[in-house]
Coordinates of C-alpha atoms and ligand atoms in Angstrom, one line a residue:
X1 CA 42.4 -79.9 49.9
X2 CA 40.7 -82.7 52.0
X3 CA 36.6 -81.6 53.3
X4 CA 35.5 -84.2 56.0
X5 CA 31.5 -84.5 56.5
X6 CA 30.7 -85.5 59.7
X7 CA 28.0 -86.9 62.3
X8 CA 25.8 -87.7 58.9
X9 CA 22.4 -89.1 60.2
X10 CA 21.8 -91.2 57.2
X11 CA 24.5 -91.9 54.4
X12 CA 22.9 -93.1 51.0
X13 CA 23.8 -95.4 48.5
X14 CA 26.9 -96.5 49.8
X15 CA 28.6 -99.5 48.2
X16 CA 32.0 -100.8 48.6
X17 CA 33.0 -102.5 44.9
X18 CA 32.1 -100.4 42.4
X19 CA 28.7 -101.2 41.2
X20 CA 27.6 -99.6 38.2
X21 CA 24.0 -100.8 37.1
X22 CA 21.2 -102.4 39.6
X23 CA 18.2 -104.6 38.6
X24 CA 14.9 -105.7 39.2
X25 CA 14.8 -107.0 43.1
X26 CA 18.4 -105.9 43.8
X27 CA 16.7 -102.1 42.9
X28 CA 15.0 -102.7 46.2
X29 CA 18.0 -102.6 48.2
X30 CA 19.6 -98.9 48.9
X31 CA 22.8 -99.4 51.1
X32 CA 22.8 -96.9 54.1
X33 CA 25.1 -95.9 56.7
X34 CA 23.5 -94.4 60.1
X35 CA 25.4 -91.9 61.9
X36 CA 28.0 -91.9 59.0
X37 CA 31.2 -89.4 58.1
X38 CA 32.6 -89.0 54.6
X39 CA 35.8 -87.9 53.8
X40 CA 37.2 -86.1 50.5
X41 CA 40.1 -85.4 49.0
X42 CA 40.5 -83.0 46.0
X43 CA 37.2 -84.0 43.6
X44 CA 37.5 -87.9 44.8
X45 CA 36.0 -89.6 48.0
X46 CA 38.2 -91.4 49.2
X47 CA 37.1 -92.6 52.7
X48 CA 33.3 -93.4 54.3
X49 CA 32.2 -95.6 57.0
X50 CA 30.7 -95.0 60.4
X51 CA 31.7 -92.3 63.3
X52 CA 33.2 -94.4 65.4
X53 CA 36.2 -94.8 63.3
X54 CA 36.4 -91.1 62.1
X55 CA 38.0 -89.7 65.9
X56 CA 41.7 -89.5 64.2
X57 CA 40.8 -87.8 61.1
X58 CA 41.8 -84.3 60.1
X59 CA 40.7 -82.3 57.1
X60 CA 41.0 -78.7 56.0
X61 CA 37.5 -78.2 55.8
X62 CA 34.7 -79.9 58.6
X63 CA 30.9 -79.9 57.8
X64 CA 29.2 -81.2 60.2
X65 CA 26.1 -82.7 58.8
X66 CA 23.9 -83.9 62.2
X67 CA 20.4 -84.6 61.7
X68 CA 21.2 -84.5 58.1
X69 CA 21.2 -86.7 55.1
X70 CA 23.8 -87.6 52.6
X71 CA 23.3 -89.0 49.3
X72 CA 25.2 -88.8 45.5
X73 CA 24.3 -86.2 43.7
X74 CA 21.2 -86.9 41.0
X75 CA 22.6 -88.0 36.9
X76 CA 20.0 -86.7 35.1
X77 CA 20.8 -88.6 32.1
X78 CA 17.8 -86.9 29.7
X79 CA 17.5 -83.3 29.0
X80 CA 17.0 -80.7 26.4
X81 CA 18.1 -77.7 28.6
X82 CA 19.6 -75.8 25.6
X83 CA 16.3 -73.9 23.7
X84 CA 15.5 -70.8 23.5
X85 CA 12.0 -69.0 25.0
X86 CA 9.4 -70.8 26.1
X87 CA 5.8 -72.3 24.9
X88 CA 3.6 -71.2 27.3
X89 CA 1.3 -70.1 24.8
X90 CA 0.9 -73.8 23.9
X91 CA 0.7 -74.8 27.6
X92 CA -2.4 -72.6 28.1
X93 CA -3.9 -74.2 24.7
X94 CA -3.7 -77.1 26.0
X95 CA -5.2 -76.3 29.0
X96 CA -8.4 -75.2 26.6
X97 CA -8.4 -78.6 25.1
X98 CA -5.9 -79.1 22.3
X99 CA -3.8 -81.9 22.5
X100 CA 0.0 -81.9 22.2
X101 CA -0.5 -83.8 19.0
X102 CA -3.2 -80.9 17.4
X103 CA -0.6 -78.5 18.4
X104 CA 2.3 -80.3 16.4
X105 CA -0.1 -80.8 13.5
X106 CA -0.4 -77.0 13.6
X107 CA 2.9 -76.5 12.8
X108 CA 3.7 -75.9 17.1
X109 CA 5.3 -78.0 19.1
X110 CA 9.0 -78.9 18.3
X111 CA 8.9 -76.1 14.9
X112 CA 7.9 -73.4 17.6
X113 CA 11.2 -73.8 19.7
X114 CA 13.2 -74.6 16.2
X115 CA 12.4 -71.1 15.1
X116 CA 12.6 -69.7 18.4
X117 CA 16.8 -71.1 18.3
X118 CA 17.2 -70.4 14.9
X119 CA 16.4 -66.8 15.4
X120 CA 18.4 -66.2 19.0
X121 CA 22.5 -65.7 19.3
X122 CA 24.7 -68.3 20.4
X123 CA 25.5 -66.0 23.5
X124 CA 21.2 -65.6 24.5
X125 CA 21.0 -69.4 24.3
X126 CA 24.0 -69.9 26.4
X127 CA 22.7 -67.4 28.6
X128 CA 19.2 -69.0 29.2
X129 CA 20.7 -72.8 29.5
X130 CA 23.3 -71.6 32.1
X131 CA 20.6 -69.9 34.1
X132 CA 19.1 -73.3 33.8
X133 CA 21.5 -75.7 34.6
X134 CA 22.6 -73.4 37.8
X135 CA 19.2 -73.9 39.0
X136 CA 19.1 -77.9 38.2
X137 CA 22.8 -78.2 40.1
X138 CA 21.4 -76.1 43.2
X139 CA 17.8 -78.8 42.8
X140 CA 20.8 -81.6 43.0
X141 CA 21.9 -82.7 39.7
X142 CA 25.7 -83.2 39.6
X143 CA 26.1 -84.7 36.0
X144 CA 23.4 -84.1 33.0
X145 CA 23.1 -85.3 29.1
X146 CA 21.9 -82.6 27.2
X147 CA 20.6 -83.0 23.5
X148 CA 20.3 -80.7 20.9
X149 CA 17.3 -81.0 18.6
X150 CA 15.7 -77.8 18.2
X151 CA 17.8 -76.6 15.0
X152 CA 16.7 -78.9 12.7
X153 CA 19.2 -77.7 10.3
X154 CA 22.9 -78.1 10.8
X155 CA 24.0 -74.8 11.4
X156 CA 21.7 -74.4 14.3
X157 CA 22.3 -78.1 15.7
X158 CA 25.8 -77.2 15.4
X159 CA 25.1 -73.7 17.4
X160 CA 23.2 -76.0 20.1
X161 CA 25.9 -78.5 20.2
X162 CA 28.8 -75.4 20.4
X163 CA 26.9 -73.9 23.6
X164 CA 26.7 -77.3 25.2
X165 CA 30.4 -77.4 24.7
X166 CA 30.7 -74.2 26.5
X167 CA 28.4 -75.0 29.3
X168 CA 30.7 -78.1 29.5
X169 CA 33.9 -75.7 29.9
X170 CA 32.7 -73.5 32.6
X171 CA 30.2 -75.4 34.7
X172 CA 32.1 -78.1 37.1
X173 CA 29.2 -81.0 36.8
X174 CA 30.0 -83.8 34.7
X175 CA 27.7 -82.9 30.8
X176 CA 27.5 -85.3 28.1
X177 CA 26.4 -84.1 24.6
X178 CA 24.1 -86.0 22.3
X179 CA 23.0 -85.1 18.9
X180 CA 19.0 -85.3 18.3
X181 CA 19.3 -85.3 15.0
X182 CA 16.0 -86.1 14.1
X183 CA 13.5 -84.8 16.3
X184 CA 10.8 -83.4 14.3
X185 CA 10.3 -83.0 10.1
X186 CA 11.2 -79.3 9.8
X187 CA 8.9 -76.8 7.9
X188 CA 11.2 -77.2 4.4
X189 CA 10.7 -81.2 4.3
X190 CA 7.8 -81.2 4.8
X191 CA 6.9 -83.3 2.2
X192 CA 10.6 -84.9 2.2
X193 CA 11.0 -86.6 5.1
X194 CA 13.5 -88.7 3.1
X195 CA 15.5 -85.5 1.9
X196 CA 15.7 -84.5 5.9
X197 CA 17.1 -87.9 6.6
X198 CA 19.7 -87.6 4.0
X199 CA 20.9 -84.0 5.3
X200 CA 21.1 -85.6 8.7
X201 CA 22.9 -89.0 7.6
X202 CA 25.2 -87.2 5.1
X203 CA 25.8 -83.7 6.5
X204 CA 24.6 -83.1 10.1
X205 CA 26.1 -86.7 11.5
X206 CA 29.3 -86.0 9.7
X207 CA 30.0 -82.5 10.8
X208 CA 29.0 -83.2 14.3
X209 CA 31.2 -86.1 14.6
X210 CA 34.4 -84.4 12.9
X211 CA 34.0 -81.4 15.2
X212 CA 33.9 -84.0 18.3
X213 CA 30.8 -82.2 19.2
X214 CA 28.5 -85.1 20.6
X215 CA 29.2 -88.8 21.8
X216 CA 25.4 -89.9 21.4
X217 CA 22.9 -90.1 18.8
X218 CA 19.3 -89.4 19.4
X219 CA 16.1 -89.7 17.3
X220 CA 12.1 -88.9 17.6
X221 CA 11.1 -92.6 17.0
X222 CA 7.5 -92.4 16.8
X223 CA 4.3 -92.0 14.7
X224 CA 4.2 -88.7 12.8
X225 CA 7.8 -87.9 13.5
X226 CA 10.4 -90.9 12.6
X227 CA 9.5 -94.2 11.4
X228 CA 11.3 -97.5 12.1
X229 CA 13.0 -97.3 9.0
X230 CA 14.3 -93.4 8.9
X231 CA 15.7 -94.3 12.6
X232 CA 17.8 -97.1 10.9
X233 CA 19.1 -94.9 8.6
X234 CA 20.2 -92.5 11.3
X235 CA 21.5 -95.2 13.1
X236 CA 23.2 -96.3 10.4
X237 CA 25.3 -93.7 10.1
X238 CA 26.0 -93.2 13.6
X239 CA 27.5 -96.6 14.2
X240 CA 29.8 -95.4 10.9
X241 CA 30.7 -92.2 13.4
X242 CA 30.9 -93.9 16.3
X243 CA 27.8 -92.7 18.1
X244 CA 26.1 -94.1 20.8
X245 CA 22.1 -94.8 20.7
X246 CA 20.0 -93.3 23.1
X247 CA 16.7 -93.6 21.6
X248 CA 13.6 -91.5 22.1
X249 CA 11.2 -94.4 21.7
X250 CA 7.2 -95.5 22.8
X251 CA 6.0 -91.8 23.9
X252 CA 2.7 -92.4 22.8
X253 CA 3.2 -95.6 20.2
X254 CA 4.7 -99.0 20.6
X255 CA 5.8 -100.5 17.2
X256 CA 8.9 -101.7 17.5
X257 CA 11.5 -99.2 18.1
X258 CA 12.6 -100.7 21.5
X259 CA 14.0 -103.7 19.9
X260 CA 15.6 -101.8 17.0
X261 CA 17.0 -99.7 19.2
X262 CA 18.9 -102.7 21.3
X263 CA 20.0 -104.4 18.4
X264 CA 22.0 -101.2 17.4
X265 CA 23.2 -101.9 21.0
X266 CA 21.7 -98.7 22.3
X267 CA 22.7 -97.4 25.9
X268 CA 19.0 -96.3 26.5
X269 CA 15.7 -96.5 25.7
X270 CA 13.8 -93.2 26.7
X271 CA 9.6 -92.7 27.3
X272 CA 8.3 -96.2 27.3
X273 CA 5.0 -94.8 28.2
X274 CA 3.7 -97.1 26.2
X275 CA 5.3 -100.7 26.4
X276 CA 4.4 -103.9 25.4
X277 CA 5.1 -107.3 26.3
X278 CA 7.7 -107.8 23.4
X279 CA 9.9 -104.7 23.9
X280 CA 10.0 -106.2 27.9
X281 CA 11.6 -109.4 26.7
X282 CA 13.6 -107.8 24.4
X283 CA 15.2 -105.5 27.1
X284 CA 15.5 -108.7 29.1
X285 CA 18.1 -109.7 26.8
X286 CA 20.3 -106.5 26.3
X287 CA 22.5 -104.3 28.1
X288 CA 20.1 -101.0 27.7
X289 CA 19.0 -99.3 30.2
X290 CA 15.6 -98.5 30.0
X291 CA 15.2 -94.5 31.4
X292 CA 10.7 -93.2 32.4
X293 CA 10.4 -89.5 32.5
X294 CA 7.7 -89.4 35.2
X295 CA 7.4 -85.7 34.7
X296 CA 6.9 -85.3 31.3
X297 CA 3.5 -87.7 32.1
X298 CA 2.5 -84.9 34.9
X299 CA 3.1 -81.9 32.6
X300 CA 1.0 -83.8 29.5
X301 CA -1.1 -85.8 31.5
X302 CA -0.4 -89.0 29.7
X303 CA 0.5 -92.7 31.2
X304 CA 3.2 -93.4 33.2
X305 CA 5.7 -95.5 32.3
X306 CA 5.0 -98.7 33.6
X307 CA 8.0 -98.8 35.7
X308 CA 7.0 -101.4 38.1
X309 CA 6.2 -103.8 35.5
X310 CA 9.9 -103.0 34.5
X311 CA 11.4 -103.5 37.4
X312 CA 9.0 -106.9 38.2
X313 CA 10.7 -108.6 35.1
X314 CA 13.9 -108.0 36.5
X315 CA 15.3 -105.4 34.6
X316 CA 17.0 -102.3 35.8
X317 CA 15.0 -98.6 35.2
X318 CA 16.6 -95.1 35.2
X319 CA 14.5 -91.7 36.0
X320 CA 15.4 -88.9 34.2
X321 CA 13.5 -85.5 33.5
X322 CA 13.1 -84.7 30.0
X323 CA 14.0 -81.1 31.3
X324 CA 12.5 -78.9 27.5
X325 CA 10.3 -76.6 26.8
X326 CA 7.3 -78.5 25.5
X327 CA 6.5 -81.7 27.7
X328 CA 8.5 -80.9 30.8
X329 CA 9.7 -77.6 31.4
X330 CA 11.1 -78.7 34.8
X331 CA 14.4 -80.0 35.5
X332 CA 13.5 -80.7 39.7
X333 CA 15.1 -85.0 39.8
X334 CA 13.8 -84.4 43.8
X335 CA 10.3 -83.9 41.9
X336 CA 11.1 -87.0 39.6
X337 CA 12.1 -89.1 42.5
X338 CA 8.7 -87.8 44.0
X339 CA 6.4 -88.5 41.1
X340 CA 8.0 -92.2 40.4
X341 CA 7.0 -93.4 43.8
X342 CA 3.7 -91.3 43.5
X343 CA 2.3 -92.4 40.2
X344 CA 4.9 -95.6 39.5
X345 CA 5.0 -97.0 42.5
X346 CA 8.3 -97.1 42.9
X347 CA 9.9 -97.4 46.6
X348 CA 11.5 -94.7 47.8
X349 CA 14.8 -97.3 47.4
X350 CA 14.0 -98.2 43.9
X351 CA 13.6 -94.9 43.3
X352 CA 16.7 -93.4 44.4
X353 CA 19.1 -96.4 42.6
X354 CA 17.1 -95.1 39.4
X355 CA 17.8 -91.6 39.4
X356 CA 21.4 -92.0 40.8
X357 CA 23.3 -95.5 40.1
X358 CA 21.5 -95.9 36.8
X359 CA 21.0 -92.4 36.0
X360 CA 24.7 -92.7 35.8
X361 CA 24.7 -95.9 33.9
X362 CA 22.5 -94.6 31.2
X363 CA 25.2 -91.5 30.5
X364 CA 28.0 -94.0 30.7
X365 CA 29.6 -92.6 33.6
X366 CA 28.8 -95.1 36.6
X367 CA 32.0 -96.6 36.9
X368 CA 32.9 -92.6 38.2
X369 CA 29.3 -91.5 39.3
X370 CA 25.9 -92.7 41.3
X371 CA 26.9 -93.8 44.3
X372 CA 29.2 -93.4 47.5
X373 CA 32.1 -95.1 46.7
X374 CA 35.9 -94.7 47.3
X375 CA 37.4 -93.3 44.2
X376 CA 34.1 -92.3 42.9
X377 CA 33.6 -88.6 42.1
X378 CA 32.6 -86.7 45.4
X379 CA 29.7 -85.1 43.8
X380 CA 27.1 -85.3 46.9
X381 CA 24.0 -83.5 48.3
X382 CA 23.5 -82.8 52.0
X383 CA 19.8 -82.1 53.1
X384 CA 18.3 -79.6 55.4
X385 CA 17.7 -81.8 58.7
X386 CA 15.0 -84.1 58.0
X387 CA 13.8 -87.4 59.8
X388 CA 14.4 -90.0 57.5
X389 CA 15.4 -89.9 53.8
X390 CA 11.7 -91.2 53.3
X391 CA 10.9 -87.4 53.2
X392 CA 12.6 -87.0 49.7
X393 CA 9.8 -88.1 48.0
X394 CA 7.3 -87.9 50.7
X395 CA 7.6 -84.0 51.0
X396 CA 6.9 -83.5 47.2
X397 CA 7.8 -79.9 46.0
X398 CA 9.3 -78.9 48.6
X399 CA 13.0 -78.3 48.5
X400 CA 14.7 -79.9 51.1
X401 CA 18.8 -80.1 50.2
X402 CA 21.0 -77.7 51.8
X403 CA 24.2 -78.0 50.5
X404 CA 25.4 -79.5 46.8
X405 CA 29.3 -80.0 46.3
X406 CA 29.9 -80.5 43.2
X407 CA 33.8 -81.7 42.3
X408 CA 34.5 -81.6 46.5
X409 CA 33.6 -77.9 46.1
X410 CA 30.5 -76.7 47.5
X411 CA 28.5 -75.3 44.4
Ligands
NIG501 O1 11.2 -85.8 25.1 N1 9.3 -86.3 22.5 C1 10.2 -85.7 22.0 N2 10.9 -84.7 22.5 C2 10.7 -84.0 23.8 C3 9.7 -82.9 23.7 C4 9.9 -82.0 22.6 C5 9.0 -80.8 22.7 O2 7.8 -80.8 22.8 O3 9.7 -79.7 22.6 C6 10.3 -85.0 24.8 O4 9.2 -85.1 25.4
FE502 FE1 13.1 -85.9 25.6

């Protein structure tokens, strides 16, 4: 089966070697074709370049694209799409003037959607995330991580891990799996935080890795959840299972946990809300990518990750969305592309390497993902007719793709 796009008015983020990170100034530069076609075969692309040598080409299927714009499909390399309910109850509280931290203390937050999944079926929870994850593929996103997190005890991490297996088997975008083991001290530890690390290190890591059930490891690193020291413990043990970092780290505290996540060689850093001068050099020197959820700032109204700063000292920066019930119920990347250049300052360039080149980087799938490249995955959104891809983030909130093909397939 070969699909051949045609008469593309603008074709984004195409490179010609395989590039599978960008940094600092070279994030300034988004290749574009004008008046481009694109030609698939099977799931691959295997041909691009500009009109005027697309005359002798046939394909079984034409879409013509005029006045339209062509770009890879959004890696979405931070989610937590797998929970069950909602906490709009909290939302409204907050609205009234508690903070997400007095709402934690109160035994909410991350404890409300653990007993939320504890208590729903396998089947509900897959139900709800598919519903989700149809509606983040038709918003764009042609490969996502997804963590668990919200069991808290290893049956139900296990039962969150299982379902993102099975949204794995019967959705066509690319998933990755990571295990959040420690995300919040459940209700039974309270007053053992070190007994909740052991069941993680000796019980929950173990299982999960046996049962080839995530390739990353995840963990809460910050003040009133996970310490320096219990995140080297669960790092530890992950190295020992061959688990990859990616490292909730500097949500609302910096203290260190970006350079202990690097030196466990950690594919990426996550938040950075707050980030100091040492965890910039420190990145400097490493191969992780650091990844800002701008709209987890909009939904709690906290800084923005300094992404600019990032991007000044020459290091690479991923967007992601944080997609979960508590700090970002939104899994919208067009909105994250928005929001970075909005509140970040990003340019609309920058912006678009980050959420798609090292999107991909930050799942460790860019050699095969992120940009328009022959032999890369054809995994590609066409727009509505627009005038210039400036208007994906200029026209915030309002949807403009048309068509997703996900695999070569139109989704
Ligand atoms: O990335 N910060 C930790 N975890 C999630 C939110 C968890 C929740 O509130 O449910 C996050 O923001
Ligand atoms: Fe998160």
């Amino acid at each position: 089966m070969t699909t051949l796009i045609t008469n593309i008015k603008e074709l984004l983020q195409v490179r010609d070697t395989n590039v599978t990170i960008v940094k600092g100034d070279d994030m300034k530069v988004l290749p574009i074709l004008k008046n481009a076609y694109v030609m698939i075969e099977h799931d691959t692309i295997v041909e691009f370049g500009p009109m005027e040598d697309c005359e002798d080409l046939e394909a079984d299927k034409i879409i013509d694209a005029s006045g339209k714009i062509v770009l890879p499909t959004w890696c979405d390399s931070h989610t937590h799409i797998v929970y069950a309910g909602d906490r709009t109850q909290e939302f409204v509280d907050r609205i009234n003037g508690l903070s997400y931290e007095d709402i934690a203390n109160r035994g909410g937050g991350i404890l409300n959607s653990a007993e939320q999944l504890q208590n729903a079926s396998e089947d509900t929870l897959y139900e709800q995330a598919s519903k989700r994850l149809t509606e983040v593929i038709n918003l764009g996103t042609g490969a996502i991580e997804i963590k668990s997190g919200y069991g808290l005890t290893v049956a139900a991490e296990l039962k969150m891990l299982r379902v993102i297996k099975r949204l794995k088997k019967e959705f066509p975008v690319l998933i990755k799996p990571t295990l959040l083991a420690a995300h919040a001290i459940p209700k039974d530890y309270k007053n053992n935080k070190e007994g909740f690390i052991d069941l993680v290190v000796n019980e929950m890591i173990p299982k999960v890795a046996e049962g080839h059930l995530a390739e990353y490891i995840d963990v809460f690193c910050e003040k009133g959840y996970f310490d320096l020291e219990d995140t080297k413990r669960v790092l530890e043990a992950a190295v020992t299972h061959r688990l990859i970092p990616k490292i909730h780290v500097n949500q609302f505290n910096a203290f260190g946990g970006v350079a202990l996540a690097v030196k466990y060689n950690a594919l990426s850093v996550d938040h950075l809300e707050e980030l100091n001068s040492e965890d910039i050099s420190v990145l400097k020197d490493s191969k992780t990518m650091p990844v800002a959820l701008p709209s987890c700032s909009y939904f709690l109204s906290i800084p923005y990750t300094p992404g600019r700063d990032i991007i000044d000292a020459g290091l690479p920066l991923a967007l992601a969305t944080d997609y979960n019930p508590g700090s970002t119920p939104s899994g919208n990347m067009n909105f994250v592309v928005s929001t970075a250049c909005i509140k970040m300052k990003l340019t609309p360039e920058e912006a678009i390497n980050a959420a798609t080149i090292n999107g991909a980087y930050a799942m460790g799938i860019s050699n095969q993902y992120g940009s328009i490249c022959r032999g890369k995955k054809a995994n590609l959104i066409i727009t509505k007719s627009i005038p210039s891809y400036y208007h994906l983030p200029y026209a915030f909130g309002d949807n403009l793709i048309e068509t997703v093909i996900i695999n070569g397939k139109v989704f």
